[in-house]
Short mmCIF file of C-alpha atoms in Angstrom, two decimals:
data_model
loop_
_atom_site.label_atom_id
_atom_site.label_comp_id
_atom_site.label_asym_id
_atom_site.label_seq_id
_atom_site.Cartn_x
_atom_site.Cartn_y
_atom_site.Cartn_z
CA MET R 1 -25.50 -49.90 -29.51
CA ASN R 2 -21.88 -49.38 -30.66
CA LEU R 3 -19.25 -50.85 -28.38
CA ASN R 4 -16.18 -48.81 -27.49
CA ARG R 5 -12.82 -50.44 -26.76
CA ARG R 6 -13.36 -50.47 -22.99
CA THR R 7 -16.74 -52.17 -23.35
CA ALA R 8 -15.32 -54.76 -25.76
CA LEU R 9 -12.48 -55.55 -23.37
CA ALA R 10 -14.92 -55.72 -20.46
CA LEU R 11 -17.14 -58.15 -22.35
CA ALA R 12 -14.14 -60.31 -23.20
CA ALA R 13 -13.02 -60.27 -19.58
CA SER R 14 -16.56 -61.05 -18.48
CA ALA R 15 -16.65 -64.05 -20.81
CA SER R 16 -13.39 -65.36 -19.35
CA LEU R 17 -14.65 -64.75 -15.83
CA SER R 18 -17.92 -66.50 -16.64
CA PHE R 19 -16.00 -69.55 -17.86
CA ALA R 20 -13.86 -69.59 -14.72
CA ARG R 21 -16.92 -69.26 -12.54
CA ALA R 22 -18.69 -72.02 -14.44
CA CYS R 23 -15.77 -74.31 -13.60
CA GLN R 24 -15.91 -73.18 -10.00
CA ALA R 25 -19.69 -73.65 -9.90
CA ALA R 26 -19.24 -77.29 -10.86
CA GLN R 27 -17.47 -77.73 -7.55
CA THR R 28 -19.17 -75.09 -5.38
CA PRO R 29 -22.99 -74.99 -5.36
CA PHE R 30 -24.36 -71.46 -5.63
CA ARG R 31 -25.97 -69.95 -2.56
CA PHE R 32 -27.62 -66.61 -2.10
CA ARG R 33 -26.01 -64.18 0.33
CA TYR R 34 -29.04 -62.63 1.95
CA ALA R 35 -29.38 -59.24 3.55
CA LEU R 36 -32.49 -58.13 5.39
CA ALA R 37 -33.93 -54.76 4.38
CA SER R 38 -34.98 -53.11 7.64
CA CYS R 39 -37.85 -51.20 5.99
CA MET R 40 -39.74 -54.46 5.44
CA TYR R 41 -40.67 -54.11 9.12
CA GLY R 42 -41.68 -50.44 8.88
CA TYR R 43 -40.58 -48.44 11.92
CA ALA R 44 -40.06 -51.45 14.17
CA PRO R 45 -37.13 -51.12 16.59
CA LEU R 46 -33.80 -52.63 15.60
CA ALA R 47 -33.89 -54.76 18.74
CA GLU R 48 -36.97 -56.44 17.27
CA ILE R 49 -35.72 -56.68 13.68
CA LEU R 50 -32.18 -58.00 14.15
CA PRO R 51 -33.22 -61.40 15.58
CA GLU R 52 -35.34 -61.94 12.44
CA ALA R 53 -32.27 -61.90 10.18
CA GLU R 54 -31.12 -65.35 11.26
CA LYS R 55 -34.63 -66.69 10.71
CA ILE R 56 -34.49 -65.71 7.03
CA GLY R 57 -30.92 -66.90 6.54
CA ALA R 58 -29.50 -63.37 6.34
CA THR R 59 -25.98 -62.50 7.43
CA GLY R 60 -26.38 -58.77 6.77
CA ILE R 61 -28.77 -55.94 7.59
CA ASP R 62 -29.54 -53.03 5.24
CA ILE R 63 -30.74 -50.06 7.28
CA TRP R 64 -33.18 -47.57 5.79
CA PRO R 65 -34.08 -44.02 6.88
CA LYS R 66 -37.48 -42.36 6.94
CA VAL R 67 -39.93 -42.51 5.28
CA HIS R 68 -39.51 -46.16 4.32
CA GLY R 69 -38.11 -47.16 7.71
CA ASN R 70 -36.45 -45.32 10.56
CA GLN R 71 -33.64 -47.69 11.46
CA ARG R 72 -30.97 -45.28 10.20
CA GLU R 73 -32.32 -42.70 12.66
CA GLN R 74 -32.39 -45.38 15.35
CA LEU R 75 -28.66 -45.93 14.78
CA ASP R 76 -28.05 -42.28 15.68
CA GLU R 77 -30.18 -42.62 18.79
CA LEU R 78 -28.42 -45.80 19.90
CA GLY R 79 -24.92 -44.59 19.11
CA GLU R 80 -22.39 -46.37 16.94
CA ASP R 81 -20.84 -48.46 19.71
CA ARG R 82 -24.13 -49.83 20.97
CA PHE R 83 -25.38 -50.48 17.43
CA ALA R 84 -22.17 -52.32 16.56
CA GLY R 85 -22.55 -54.39 19.71
CA MET R 86 -26.09 -55.36 18.73
CA LEU R 87 -24.83 -56.52 15.34
CA ARG R 88 -22.14 -58.64 17.01
CA ASP R 89 -24.69 -60.14 19.39
CA HIS R 90 -26.69 -61.39 16.40
CA GLY R 91 -23.74 -62.41 14.23
CA LEU R 92 -24.59 -59.79 11.61
CA GLU R 93 -22.70 -57.31 9.51
CA LEU R 94 -23.99 -53.97 8.34
CA SER R 95 -24.32 -54.99 4.71
CA CYS R 96 -25.59 -51.68 3.43
CA ILE R 97 -26.87 -48.22 4.25
CA THR R 98 -29.63 -47.12 1.89
CA GLN R 99 -29.81 -43.39 1.35
CA TYR R 100 -32.07 -42.28 -1.49
CA LYS R 101 -33.17 -39.30 0.59
CA LEU R 102 -29.68 -37.78 0.72
CA GLY R 103 -28.94 -38.55 -2.92
CA PRO R 104 -25.51 -39.30 -4.39
CA PHE R 105 -24.11 -35.85 -3.62
CA GLY R 106 -25.16 -35.91 0.04
CA ILE R 107 -23.66 -39.19 1.26
CA ASP R 108 -20.13 -38.15 2.24
CA ASP R 109 -20.84 -38.42 5.98
CA GLU R 110 -22.62 -41.73 5.37
CA ILE R 111 -19.50 -43.06 3.66
CA ARG R 112 -17.45 -42.15 6.72
CA LEU R 113 -20.03 -43.75 9.02
CA ALA R 114 -20.14 -46.90 6.90
CA SER R 115 -16.37 -47.20 7.06
CA ARG R 116 -16.35 -46.86 10.85
CA LEU R 117 -18.93 -49.65 11.10
CA GLY R 118 -17.22 -51.99 8.64
CA CYS R 119 -19.94 -51.50 6.04
CA LYS R 120 -18.70 -51.63 2.45
CA LEU R 121 -21.79 -50.49 0.56
CA ILE R 122 -24.16 -47.55 0.26
CA VAL R 123 -27.18 -47.62 -2.05
CA THR R 124 -28.54 -44.43 -3.55
CA GLY R 125 -30.04 -43.16 -6.80
CA GLY R 126 -28.68 -41.29 -9.78
CA SER R 127 -29.04 -37.56 -10.32
CA GLY R 128 -29.57 -35.57 -13.48
CA PRO R 129 -32.03 -35.23 -16.37
CA ARG R 130 -34.74 -37.86 -16.32
CA ASN R 131 -35.61 -40.59 -18.80
CA LEU R 132 -33.07 -39.69 -21.49
CA LYS R 133 -32.16 -42.01 -24.33
CA GLY R 134 -29.19 -42.66 -26.60
CA ALA R 135 -26.29 -40.23 -26.85
CA GLU R 136 -27.98 -37.70 -24.55
CA LEU R 137 -28.27 -40.34 -21.86
CA LYS R 138 -24.63 -41.38 -22.13
CA GLU R 139 -23.44 -37.75 -22.02
CA ALA R 140 -25.61 -37.04 -18.97
CA ILE R 141 -24.23 -40.08 -17.12
CA ALA R 142 -20.66 -39.00 -17.93
CA ALA R 143 -21.47 -35.54 -16.54
CA PHE R 144 -23.05 -37.08 -13.43
CA LEU R 145 -19.96 -39.19 -12.74
CA LYS R 146 -17.65 -36.23 -13.27
CA LYS R 147 -19.63 -34.18 -10.77
CA LEU R 148 -19.55 -37.14 -8.37
CA THR R 149 -15.75 -37.45 -8.58
CA PRO R 150 -15.00 -36.06 -5.08
CA THR R 151 -17.47 -38.52 -3.51
CA ILE R 152 -16.04 -41.38 -5.60
CA HIS R 153 -12.56 -40.56 -4.30
CA LEU R 154 -13.87 -40.41 -0.74
CA ALA R 155 -15.59 -43.80 -1.15
CA ARG R 156 -12.39 -45.36 -2.48
CA ASP R 157 -10.37 -43.95 0.38
CA HIS R 158 -12.80 -45.49 2.89
CA GLY R 159 -13.25 -48.86 1.18
CA VAL R 160 -16.93 -48.20 0.44
CA ARG R 161 -18.72 -48.86 -2.84
CA ILE R 162 -21.65 -46.75 -4.03
CA ALA R 163 -24.41 -48.83 -5.64
CA ILE R 164 -26.80 -46.88 -7.88
CA GLU R 165 -30.31 -48.29 -8.21
CA ASN R 166 -32.18 -48.14 -11.49
CA HIS R 167 -35.33 -46.20 -10.75
CA GLU R 168 -38.13 -44.80 -12.87
CA ASN R 169 -38.08 -41.05 -13.52
CA ASN R 170 -34.35 -40.94 -12.85
CA LEU R 171 -31.15 -40.52 -14.82
CA ILE R 172 -30.39 -44.22 -14.15
CA HIS R 173 -33.71 -45.74 -15.16
CA ASP R 174 -33.38 -48.45 -17.81
CA ALA R 175 -31.10 -51.14 -19.20
CA ASP R 176 -29.06 -48.77 -21.38
CA SER R 177 -28.50 -46.34 -18.51
CA LEU R 178 -27.16 -49.18 -16.36
CA ARG R 179 -24.84 -50.31 -19.14
CA TYR R 180 -23.55 -46.78 -19.68
CA LEU R 181 -23.04 -46.35 -15.94
CA VAL R 182 -20.98 -49.53 -15.70
CA ASP R 183 -19.01 -48.68 -18.83
CA LEU R 184 -18.13 -45.16 -17.67
CA ALA R 185 -17.77 -45.56 -13.90
CA PRO R 186 -14.79 -46.87 -11.91
CA SER R 187 -15.85 -50.36 -10.89
CA ASP R 188 -14.03 -50.26 -7.56
CA ALA R 189 -16.18 -47.36 -6.37
CA ILE R 190 -19.47 -47.57 -8.31
CA GLY R 191 -21.77 -50.57 -8.60
CA VAL R 192 -25.40 -51.34 -9.33
CA ALA R 193 -28.37 -52.06 -7.11
CA PHE R 194 -30.41 -54.13 -9.57
CA ALA R 195 -34.18 -53.63 -9.22
CA PRO R 196 -36.27 -55.80 -11.58
CA TYR R 197 -39.39 -53.92 -10.41
CA HIS R 198 -38.32 -50.88 -12.46
CA LEU R 199 -37.41 -52.86 -15.59
CA PRO R 200 -39.44 -54.76 -18.20
CA GLN R 201 -40.90 -57.89 -16.64
CA ASP R 202 -39.22 -59.97 -19.32
CA ASN R 203 -36.74 -62.68 -18.38
CA GLU R 204 -34.79 -62.38 -21.61
CA VAL R 205 -34.22 -58.68 -20.95
CA LEU R 206 -33.45 -59.11 -17.26
CA CYS R 207 -31.07 -62.05 -17.65
CA ARG R 208 -29.17 -60.49 -20.53
CA LEU R 209 -28.76 -57.30 -18.54
CA LEU R 210 -27.51 -59.17 -15.47
CA ARG R 211 -24.89 -60.90 -17.60
CA ASN R 212 -23.90 -57.57 -19.17
CA LEU R 213 -23.45 -55.93 -15.77
CA GLY R 214 -21.57 -58.86 -14.25
CA ASP R 215 -19.56 -58.04 -11.13
CA SER R 216 -20.94 -54.51 -11.06
CA VAL R 217 -24.15 -55.86 -9.50
CA ALA R 218 -23.64 -55.28 -5.79
CA VAL R 219 -27.26 -55.79 -4.70
CA PHE R 220 -29.99 -57.88 -6.31
CA TYR R 221 -33.50 -57.01 -5.18
CA ALA R 222 -35.70 -60.09 -5.46
CA TRP R 223 -38.62 -57.84 -6.35
CA GLN R 224 -41.10 -57.78 -9.19
CA HIS R 225 -43.62 -55.22 -10.34
CA GLY R 226 -46.80 -57.16 -9.67
CA MET R 227 -49.56 -54.56 -9.50
CA GLY R 228 -47.22 -51.79 -8.38
CA CYS R 229 -46.52 -49.99 -5.12
CA LYS R 230 -47.92 -46.49 -5.60
CA THR R 231 -51.63 -47.00 -4.98
CA LYS R 232 -53.17 -48.62 -1.93
CA LEU R 233 -54.35 -52.08 -2.90
CA PRO R 234 -55.80 -55.06 -1.07
CA LYS R 235 -52.91 -56.81 0.66
CA GLU R 236 -53.14 -59.86 -1.62
CA GLN R 237 -52.53 -57.61 -4.62
CA GLU R 238 -49.82 -55.55 -2.94
CA LEU R 239 -47.90 -58.75 -2.12
CA LEU R 240 -47.68 -59.61 -5.83
CA GLN R 241 -44.36 -57.72 -5.73
CA MET R 242 -42.87 -60.62 -3.79
CA PRO R 243 -41.07 -63.49 -5.58
CA GLY R 244 -43.39 -66.43 -6.14
CA ARG R 245 -46.57 -64.37 -5.98
CA GLY R 246 -46.63 -62.22 -9.12
CA ASP R 247 -46.37 -63.28 -12.75
CA LEU R 248 -42.59 -63.03 -13.10
CA ASP R 249 -40.90 -66.42 -13.20
CA PHE R 250 -37.67 -66.03 -11.24
CA GLY R 251 -36.31 -69.37 -12.46
CA PRO R 252 -34.25 -67.96 -15.37
CA ILE R 253 -33.01 -65.11 -13.16
CA VAL R 254 -31.87 -67.50 -10.44
CA LYS R 255 -30.16 -69.67 -13.05
CA THR R 256 -28.36 -66.62 -14.44
CA LEU R 257 -27.23 -65.50 -10.98
CA ALA R 258 -25.97 -69.03 -10.28
CA GLU R 259 -24.06 -69.13 -13.57
CA MET R 260 -22.51 -65.76 -12.66
CA GLN R 261 -21.68 -67.09 -9.19
CA PHE R 262 -23.21 -63.83 -7.99
CA ASP R 263 -21.61 -62.95 -4.66
CA GLY R 264 -23.33 -59.65 -3.92
CA TRP R 265 -26.23 -59.22 -1.53
CA THR R 266 -29.74 -60.49 -2.27
CA GLU R 267 -32.67 -58.72 -0.63
CA ILE R 268 -36.17 -60.16 -0.79
CA PHE R 269 -38.10 -56.96 -1.17
CA MET R 270 -41.26 -54.97 -1.78
CA HIS R 271 -42.75 -51.59 -0.93
CA PRO R 272 -45.97 -51.26 1.10
CA VAL R 273 -48.48 -48.45 0.73
CA PRO R 274 -48.17 -46.13 2.53
CA ARG R 275 -44.41 -46.14 3.08
CA GLY R 276 -43.22 -46.62 6.63
CA ILE R 277 -45.59 -49.43 7.57
CA PRO R 278 -44.48 -53.08 7.72
CA ILE R 279 -45.42 -55.21 4.73
CA LEU R 280 -47.69 -57.23 7.03
CA GLU R 281 -49.14 -56.43 10.43
CA THR R 282 -46.82 -58.37 12.72
CA THR R 283 -43.10 -59.09 12.79
CA ASP R 284 -43.76 -62.83 12.65
CA GLU R 285 -45.93 -62.40 9.56
CA VAL R 286 -43.28 -60.30 7.79
CA THR R 287 -40.60 -62.90 8.48
CA ALA R 288 -42.88 -65.72 7.35
CA GLU R 289 -43.61 -63.91 4.08
CA ILE R 290 -39.91 -63.31 3.39
CA ASN R 291 -39.25 -66.98 4.09
CA ARG R 292 -42.04 -68.00 1.72
CA SER R 293 -40.26 -66.09 -1.04
CA ARG R 294 -36.90 -67.49 0.03
CA ARG R 295 -38.20 -71.06 -0.30
CA TYR R 296 -39.50 -70.17 -3.76
CA LEU R 297 -36.12 -68.76 -4.88
CA GLU R 298 -34.09 -71.61 -3.43
CA GLY R 299 -36.43 -74.12 -5.00
CA MET R 300 -35.13 -72.84 -8.35
CA LEU R 301 -31.61 -73.93 -7.45
CA GLY R 302 -32.51 -77.58 -7.63
#
């Protein structure tokens, strides 16, 4: 892929930043900054989910709407003041609001809400022609960003970043689409929610892409493909999406994130079938499973 001047400068800056961070890393051991994805507990009440965050070492909560969870709807029912008080009671910040359902052109009110609650990130998907390649893909991403300009300005004004997840059957779906997005988008308003599940399960590909994207990665989903999340499977097979259970070795990924001194949010993640149920039957079991994956990831840090 030909590099334009902006990309070349970005790569040079990234190399300098990587060197600086390597020096810093020699003095400051890397640690994940965990956020808890509320949908891992299905439609459980926030009052039940929030205490679990401390148990998994999370300092943030990512709230999801239906159908994956209903905690975003619970926020409306509770009211902003009461919800904010619950966060304070548990020493948490609202790390993220996930809004695939509204899409990138429907999140203006969510940006305003996020700002009022001190949340600096919204995750959504791309919008436009699906599964393009090459020049057509780059042109479509440029058109998408141009159309999104009013929302980008609104996000900037409110101190909120929009993280676009790579997702199959979407405009932003593969490694090239993520690179084009980062190259064309204003970095202060647009970032990446990096989902290995939707990418080749190849460490060389994943690690190279993480290095290419650099500081644009706002969220890292510790999530692999396993046997997928579209068809109902025995629980043992469904759980292969979790780190340490499927075939993907997260060691090189963790090493790359540590070398980058990645300071975005990490969410240990999977999707159950059907959506809206917890990944395991009880809250205690869900938390234990997340902690099993957390021990696996942190074991890679040495």
